[in-house]
PDB file of C-alpha atoms in Angstrom:
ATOM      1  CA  UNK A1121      18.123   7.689   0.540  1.00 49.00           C
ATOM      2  CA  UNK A1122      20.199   6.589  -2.495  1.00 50.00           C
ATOM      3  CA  UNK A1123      20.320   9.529  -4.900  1.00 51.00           C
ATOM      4  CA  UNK A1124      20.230   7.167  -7.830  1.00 69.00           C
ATOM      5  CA  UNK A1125      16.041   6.775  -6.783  1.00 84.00           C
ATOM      6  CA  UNK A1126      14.067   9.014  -8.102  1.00 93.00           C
ATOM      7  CA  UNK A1127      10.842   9.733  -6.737  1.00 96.00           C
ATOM      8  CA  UNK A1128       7.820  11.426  -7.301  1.00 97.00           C
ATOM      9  CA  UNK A1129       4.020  12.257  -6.331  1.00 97.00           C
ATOM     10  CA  UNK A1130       1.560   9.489  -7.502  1.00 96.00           C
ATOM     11  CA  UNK A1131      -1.545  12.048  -7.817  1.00 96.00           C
ATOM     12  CA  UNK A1132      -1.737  15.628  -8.050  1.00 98.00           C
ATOM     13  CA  UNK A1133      -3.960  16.434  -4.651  1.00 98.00           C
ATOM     14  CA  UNK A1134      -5.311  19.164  -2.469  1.00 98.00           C
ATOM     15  CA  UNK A1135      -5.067  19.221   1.191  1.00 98.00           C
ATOM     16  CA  UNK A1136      -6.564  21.634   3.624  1.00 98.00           C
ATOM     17  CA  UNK A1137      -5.646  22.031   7.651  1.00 98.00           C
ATOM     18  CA  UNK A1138      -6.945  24.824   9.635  1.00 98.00           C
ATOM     19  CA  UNK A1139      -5.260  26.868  11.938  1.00 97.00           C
ATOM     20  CA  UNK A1140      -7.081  29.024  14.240  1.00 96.00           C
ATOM     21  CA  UNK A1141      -9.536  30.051  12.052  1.00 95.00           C
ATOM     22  CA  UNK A1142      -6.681  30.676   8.807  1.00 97.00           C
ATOM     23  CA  UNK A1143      -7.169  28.353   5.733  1.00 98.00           C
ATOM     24  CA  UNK A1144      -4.089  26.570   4.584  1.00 98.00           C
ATOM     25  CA  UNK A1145      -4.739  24.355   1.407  1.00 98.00           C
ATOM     26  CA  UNK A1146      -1.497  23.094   0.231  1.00 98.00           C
ATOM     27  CA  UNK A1147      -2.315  22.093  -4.011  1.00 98.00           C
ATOM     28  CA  UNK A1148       0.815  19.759  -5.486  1.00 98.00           C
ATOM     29  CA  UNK A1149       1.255  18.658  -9.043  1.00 98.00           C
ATOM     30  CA  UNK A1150       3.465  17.267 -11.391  1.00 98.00           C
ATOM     31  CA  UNK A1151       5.885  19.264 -13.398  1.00 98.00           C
ATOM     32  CA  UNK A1152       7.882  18.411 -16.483  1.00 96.00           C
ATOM     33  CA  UNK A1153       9.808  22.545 -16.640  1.00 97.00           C
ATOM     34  CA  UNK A1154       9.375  25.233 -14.739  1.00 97.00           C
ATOM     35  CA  UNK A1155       7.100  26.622 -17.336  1.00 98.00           C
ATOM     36  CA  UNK A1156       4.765  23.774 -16.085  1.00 98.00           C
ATOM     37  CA  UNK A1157       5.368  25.051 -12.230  1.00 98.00           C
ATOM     38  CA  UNK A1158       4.992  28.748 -13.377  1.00 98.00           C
ATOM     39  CA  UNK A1159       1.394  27.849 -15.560  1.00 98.00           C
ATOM     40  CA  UNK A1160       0.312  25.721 -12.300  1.00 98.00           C
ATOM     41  CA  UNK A1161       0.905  28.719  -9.650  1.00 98.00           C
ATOM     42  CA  UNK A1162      -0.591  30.641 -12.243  1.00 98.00           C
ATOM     43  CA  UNK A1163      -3.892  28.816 -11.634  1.00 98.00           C
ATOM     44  CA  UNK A1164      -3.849  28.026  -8.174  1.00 98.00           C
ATOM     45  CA  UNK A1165      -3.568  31.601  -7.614  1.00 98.00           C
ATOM     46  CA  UNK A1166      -6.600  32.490 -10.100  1.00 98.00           C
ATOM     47  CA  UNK A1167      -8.837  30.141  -8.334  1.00 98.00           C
ATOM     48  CA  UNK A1168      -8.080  31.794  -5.054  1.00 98.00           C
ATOM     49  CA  UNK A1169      -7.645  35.589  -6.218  1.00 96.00           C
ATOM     50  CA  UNK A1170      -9.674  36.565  -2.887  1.00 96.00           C
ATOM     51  CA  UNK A1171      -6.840  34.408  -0.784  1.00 97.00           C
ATOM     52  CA  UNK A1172      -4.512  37.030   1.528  1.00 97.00           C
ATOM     53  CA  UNK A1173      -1.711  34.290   0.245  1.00 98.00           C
ATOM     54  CA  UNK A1174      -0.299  31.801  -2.450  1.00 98.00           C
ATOM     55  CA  UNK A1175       3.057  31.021  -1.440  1.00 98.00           C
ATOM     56  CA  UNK A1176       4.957  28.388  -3.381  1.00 98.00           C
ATOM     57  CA  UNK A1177       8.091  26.265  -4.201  1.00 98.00           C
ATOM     58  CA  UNK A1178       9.017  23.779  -6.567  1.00 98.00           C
ATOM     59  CA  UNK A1179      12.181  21.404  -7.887  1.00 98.00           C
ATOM     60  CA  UNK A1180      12.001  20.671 -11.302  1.00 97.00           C
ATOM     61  CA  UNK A1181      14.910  18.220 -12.938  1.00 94.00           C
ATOM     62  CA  UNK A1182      16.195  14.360 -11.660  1.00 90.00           C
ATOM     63  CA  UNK A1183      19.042  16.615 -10.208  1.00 92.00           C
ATOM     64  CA  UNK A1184      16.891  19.200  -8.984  1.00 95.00           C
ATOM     65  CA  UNK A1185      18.828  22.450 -10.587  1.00 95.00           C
ATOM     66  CA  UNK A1186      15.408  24.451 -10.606  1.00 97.00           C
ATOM     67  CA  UNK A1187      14.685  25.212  -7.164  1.00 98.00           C
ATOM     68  CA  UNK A1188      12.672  27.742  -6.375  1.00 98.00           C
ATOM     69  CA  UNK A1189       9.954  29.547  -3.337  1.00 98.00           C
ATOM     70  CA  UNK A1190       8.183  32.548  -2.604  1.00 98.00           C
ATOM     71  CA  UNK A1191       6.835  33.827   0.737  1.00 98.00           C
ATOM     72  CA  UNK A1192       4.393  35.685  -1.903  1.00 97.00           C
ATOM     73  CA  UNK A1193       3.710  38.649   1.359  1.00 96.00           C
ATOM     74  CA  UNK A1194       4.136  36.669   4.542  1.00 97.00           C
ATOM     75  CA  UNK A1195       7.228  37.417   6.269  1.00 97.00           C
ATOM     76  CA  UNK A1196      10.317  36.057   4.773  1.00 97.00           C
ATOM     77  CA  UNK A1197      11.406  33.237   5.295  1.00 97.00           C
ATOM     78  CA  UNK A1198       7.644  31.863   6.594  1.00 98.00           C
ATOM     79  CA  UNK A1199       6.041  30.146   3.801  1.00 98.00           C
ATOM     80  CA  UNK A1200       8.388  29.551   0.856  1.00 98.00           C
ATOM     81  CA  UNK A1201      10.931  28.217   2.554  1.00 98.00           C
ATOM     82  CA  UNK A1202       9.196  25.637   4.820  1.00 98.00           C
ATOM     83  CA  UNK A1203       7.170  24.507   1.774  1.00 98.00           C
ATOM     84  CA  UNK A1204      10.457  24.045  -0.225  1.00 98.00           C
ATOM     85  CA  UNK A1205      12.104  21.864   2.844  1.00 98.00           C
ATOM     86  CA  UNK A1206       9.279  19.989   2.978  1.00 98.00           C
ATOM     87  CA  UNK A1207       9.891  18.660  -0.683  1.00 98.00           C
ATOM     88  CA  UNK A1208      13.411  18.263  -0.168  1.00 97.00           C
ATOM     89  CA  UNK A1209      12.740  16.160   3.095  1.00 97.00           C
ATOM     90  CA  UNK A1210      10.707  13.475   0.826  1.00 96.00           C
ATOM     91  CA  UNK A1211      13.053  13.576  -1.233  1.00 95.00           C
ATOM     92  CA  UNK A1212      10.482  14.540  -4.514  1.00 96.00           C
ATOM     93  CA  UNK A1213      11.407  15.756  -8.123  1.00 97.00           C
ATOM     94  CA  UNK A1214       9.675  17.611 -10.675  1.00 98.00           C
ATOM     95  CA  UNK A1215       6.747  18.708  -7.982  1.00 98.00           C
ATOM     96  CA  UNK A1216       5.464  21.851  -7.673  1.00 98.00           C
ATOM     97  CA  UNK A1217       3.734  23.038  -4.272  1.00 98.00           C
ATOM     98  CA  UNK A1218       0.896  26.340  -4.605  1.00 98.00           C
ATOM     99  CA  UNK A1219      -0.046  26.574  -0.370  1.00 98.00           C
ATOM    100  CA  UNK A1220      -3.062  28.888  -0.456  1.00 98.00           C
ATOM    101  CA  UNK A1221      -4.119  30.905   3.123  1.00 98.00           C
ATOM    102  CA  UNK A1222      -7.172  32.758   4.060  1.00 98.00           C
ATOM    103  CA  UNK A1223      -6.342  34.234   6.724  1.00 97.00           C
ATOM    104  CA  UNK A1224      -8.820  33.862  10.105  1.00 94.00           C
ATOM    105  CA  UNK A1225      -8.200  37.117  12.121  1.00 93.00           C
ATOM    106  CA  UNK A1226      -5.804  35.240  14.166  1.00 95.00           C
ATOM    107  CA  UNK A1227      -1.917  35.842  14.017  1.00 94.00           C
ATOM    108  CA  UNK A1228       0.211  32.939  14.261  1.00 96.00           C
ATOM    109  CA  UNK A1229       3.608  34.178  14.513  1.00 96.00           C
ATOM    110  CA  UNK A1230       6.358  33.458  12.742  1.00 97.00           C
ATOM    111  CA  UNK A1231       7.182  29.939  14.016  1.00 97.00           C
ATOM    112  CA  UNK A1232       3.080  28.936  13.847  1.00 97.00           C
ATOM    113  CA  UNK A1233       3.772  30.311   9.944  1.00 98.00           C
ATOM    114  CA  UNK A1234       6.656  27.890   9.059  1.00 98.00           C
ATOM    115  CA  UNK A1235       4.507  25.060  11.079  1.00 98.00           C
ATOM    116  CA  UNK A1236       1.122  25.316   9.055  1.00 98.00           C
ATOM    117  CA  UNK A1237       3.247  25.880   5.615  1.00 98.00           C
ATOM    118  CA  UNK A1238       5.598  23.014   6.439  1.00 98.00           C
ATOM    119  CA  UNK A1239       2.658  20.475   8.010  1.00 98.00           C
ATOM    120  CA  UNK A1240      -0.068  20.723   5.177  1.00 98.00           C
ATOM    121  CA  UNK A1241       2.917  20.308   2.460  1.00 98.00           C
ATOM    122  CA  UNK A1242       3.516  17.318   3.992  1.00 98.00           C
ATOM    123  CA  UNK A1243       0.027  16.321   4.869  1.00 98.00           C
ATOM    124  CA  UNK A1244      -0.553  16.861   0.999  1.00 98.00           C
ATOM    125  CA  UNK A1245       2.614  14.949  -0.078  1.00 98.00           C
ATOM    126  CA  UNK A1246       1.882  11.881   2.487  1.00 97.00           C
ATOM    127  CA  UNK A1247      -1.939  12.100   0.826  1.00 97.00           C
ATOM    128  CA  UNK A1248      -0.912  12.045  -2.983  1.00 97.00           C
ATOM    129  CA  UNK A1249       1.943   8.835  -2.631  1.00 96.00           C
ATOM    130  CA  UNK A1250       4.738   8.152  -4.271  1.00 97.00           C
ATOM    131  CA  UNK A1251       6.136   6.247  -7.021  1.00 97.00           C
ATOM    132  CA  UNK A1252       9.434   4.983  -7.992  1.00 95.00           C
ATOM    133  CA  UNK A1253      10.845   5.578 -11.607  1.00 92.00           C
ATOM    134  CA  UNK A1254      12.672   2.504 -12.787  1.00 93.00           C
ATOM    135  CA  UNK A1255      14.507   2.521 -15.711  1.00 92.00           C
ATOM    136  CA  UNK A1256      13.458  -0.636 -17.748  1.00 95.00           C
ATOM    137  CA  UNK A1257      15.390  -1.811 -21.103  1.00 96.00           C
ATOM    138  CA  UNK A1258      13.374  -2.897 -24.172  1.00 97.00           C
ATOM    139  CA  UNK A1259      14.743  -6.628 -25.095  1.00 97.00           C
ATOM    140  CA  UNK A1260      13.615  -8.408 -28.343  1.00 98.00           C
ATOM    141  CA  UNK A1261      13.719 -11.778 -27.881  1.00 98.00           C
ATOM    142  CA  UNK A1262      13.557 -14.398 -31.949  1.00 97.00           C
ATOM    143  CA  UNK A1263      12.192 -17.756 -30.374  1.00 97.00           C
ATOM    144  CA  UNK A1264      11.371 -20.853 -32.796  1.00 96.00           C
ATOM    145  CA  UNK A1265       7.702 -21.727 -32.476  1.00 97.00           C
ATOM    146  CA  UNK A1266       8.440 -25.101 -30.785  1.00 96.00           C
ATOM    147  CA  UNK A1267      10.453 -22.980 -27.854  1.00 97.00           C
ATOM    148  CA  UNK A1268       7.590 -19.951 -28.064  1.00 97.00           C
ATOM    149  CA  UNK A1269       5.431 -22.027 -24.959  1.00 97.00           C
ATOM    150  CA  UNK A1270       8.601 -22.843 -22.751  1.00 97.00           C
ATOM    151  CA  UNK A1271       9.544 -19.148 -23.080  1.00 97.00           C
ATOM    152  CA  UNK A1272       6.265 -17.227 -22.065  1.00 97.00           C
ATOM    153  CA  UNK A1273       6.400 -19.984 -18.699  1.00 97.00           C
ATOM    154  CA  UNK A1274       9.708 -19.083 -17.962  1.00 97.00           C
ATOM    155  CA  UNK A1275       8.809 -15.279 -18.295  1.00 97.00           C
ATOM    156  CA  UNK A1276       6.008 -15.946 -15.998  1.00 97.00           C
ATOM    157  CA  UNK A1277       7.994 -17.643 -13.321  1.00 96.00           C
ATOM    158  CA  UNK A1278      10.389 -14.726 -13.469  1.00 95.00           C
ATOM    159  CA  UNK A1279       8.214 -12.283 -13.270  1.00 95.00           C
ATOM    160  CA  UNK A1280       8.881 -10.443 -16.350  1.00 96.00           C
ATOM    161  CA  UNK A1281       6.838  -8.737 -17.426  1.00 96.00           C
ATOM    162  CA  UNK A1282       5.716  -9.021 -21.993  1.00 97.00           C
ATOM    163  CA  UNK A1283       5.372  -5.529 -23.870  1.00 96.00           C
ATOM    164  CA  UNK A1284       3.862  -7.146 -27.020  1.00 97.00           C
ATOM    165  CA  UNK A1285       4.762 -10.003 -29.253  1.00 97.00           C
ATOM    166  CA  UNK A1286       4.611 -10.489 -33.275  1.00 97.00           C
ATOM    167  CA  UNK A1287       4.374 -13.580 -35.207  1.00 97.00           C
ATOM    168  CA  UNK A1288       6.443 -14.352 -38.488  1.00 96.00           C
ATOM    169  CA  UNK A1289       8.992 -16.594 -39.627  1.00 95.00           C
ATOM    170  CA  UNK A1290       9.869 -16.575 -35.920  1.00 96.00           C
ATOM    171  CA  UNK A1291       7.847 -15.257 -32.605  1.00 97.00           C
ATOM    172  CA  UNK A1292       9.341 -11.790 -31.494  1.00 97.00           C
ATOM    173  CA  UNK A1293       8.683 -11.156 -28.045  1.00 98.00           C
ATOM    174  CA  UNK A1294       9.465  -7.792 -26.470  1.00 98.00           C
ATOM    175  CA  UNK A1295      10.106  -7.727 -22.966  1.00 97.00           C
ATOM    176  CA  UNK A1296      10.361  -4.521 -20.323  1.00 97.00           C
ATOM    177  CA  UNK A1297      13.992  -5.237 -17.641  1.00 97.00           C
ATOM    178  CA  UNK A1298      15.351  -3.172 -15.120  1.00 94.00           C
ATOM    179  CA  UNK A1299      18.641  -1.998 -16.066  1.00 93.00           C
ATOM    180  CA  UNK A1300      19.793  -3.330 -13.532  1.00 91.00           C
ATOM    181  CA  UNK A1301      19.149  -6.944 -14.312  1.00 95.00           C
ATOM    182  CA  UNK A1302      19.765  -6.999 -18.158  1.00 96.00           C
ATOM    183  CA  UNK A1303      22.752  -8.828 -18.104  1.00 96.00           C
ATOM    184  CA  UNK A1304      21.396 -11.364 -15.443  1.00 96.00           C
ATOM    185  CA  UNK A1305      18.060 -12.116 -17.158  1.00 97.00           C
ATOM    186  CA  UNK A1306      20.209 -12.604 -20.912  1.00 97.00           C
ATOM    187  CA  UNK A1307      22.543 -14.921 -19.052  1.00 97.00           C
ATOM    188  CA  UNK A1308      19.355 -16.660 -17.536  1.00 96.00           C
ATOM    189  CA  UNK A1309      18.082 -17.019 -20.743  1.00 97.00           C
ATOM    190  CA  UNK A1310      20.655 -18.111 -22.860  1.00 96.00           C
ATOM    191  CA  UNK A1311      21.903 -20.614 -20.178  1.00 96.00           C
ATOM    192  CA  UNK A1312      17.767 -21.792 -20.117  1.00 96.00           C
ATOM    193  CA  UNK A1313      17.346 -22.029 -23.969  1.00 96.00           C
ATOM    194  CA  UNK A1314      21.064 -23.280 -25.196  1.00 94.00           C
ATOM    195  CA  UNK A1315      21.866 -20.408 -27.103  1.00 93.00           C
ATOM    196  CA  UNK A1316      19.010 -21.002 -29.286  1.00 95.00           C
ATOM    197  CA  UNK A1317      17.357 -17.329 -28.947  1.00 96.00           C
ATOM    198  CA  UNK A1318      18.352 -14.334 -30.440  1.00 97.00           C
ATOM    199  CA  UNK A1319      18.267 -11.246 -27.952  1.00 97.00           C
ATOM    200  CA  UNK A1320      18.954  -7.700 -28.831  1.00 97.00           C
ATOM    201  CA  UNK A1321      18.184  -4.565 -26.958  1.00 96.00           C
ATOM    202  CA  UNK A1322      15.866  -2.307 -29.333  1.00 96.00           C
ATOM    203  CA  UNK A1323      14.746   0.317 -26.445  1.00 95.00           C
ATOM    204  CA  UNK A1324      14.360   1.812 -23.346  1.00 95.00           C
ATOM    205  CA  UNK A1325      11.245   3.341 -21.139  1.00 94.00           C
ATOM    206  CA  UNK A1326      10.763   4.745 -17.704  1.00 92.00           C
ATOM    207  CA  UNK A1327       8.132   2.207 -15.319  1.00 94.00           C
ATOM    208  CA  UNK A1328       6.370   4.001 -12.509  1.00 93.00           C
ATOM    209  CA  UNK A1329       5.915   1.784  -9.274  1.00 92.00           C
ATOM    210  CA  UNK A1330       4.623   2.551  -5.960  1.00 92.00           C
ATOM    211  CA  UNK A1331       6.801   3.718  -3.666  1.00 91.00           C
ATOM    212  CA  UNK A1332       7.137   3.218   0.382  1.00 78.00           C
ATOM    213  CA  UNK A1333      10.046   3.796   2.709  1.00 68.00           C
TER     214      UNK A1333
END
């Protein structure tokens, strides 16, 4: 996995297994601070006051520097742990995982613990999806009216995709790039149209696109 990606859950979800006769209902969602992950336990665990168990871990940060789990009563290292791992494994930021148990009578040992804690986090992960965040520059583009046609057809065969456009002396068309590409796609466009356009980059935003491995 290149460390550059950065990846997230598409849709906050809930996902239930059972385990002889015990309850595990693993609840993700998207976090922006850990105030966020601390406000969503909060809730999880308010829903489910009667639950023997809301364990939890999240990662909040493109670098991950806010890490943390709780066991939250089951023995150590059972539950907080294997929920955290489980995140790390798919390689997810700024998610925050609230696994819920009611217990069934049945004791699953330590080892059937960190299986049902690690399985339904990743049963829940594999059901919400992921997207990619892209990095995307903002380019204006100042076309002359008799170019403004040839433009949005050369836009379309590349595949770029138009944020809005404004009409004046000249047509100003915003366009969304990868930064990846933005010195490609000005050379490509310059080299198509002469010299005769007048690019400048006025922005930036962050694309979401569906992600698979």
């Amino acid at each position: 996995m290149n460390k550059k990606v950065y990846l997230t859950i598409s849709n906050n979800v809930s996902h239930e297994i059972v385990i002889k006769k015990s309850r595990f209902i693993c609840s993700l969602s998207r976090i922006h601070s850990e105030d966020d992950a601390k406000q969503f336990i909060k809730q999880v665990s308010n829903a489910n006051r009667k639950a023997n168990h809301n364990c939890f871990a999240y990662m909040v940060g493109d670098d991950d520097h806010i890490q943390r789990e709780s066991d939250n009563g089951e023995p150590s290292g059972t539950a907080g742990v294997p929920i955290l791992e489980s995140l790390q494994l798919t390689h997810v930021h700024d998610v925050c995982a609230v696994v819920t148990r009611y217990f069934g009578g049945i004791k699953l040992g330590a080892g059937g613990l960190i299986r049902a804690y690690s399985n339904v986090t990743s049963e829940a992960l594999h059901e919400a999806g992921l997207v990619q965040r892209v990095k995307q520059a903002i380019l204006q583009i100042k076309v002359p009216y008799n170019l403004h046609d040839q433009l949005l057809y050369f836009l379309k065969e590349q595949q770029i995709e138009i944020a809005n456009e404004e009409y004046g002396v000249q047509v100003t068309t915003n366009i969304f790039v990868n930064d990846d590409d933005i010195t490609s796609v000005i050379d490509n466009l310059n080299n198509q149209f002469h010299g005769q356009l007048h690019i400048t980059e006025v922005g930036h935003r962050f694309n979401e696109i569906p992600y698979k491995e």
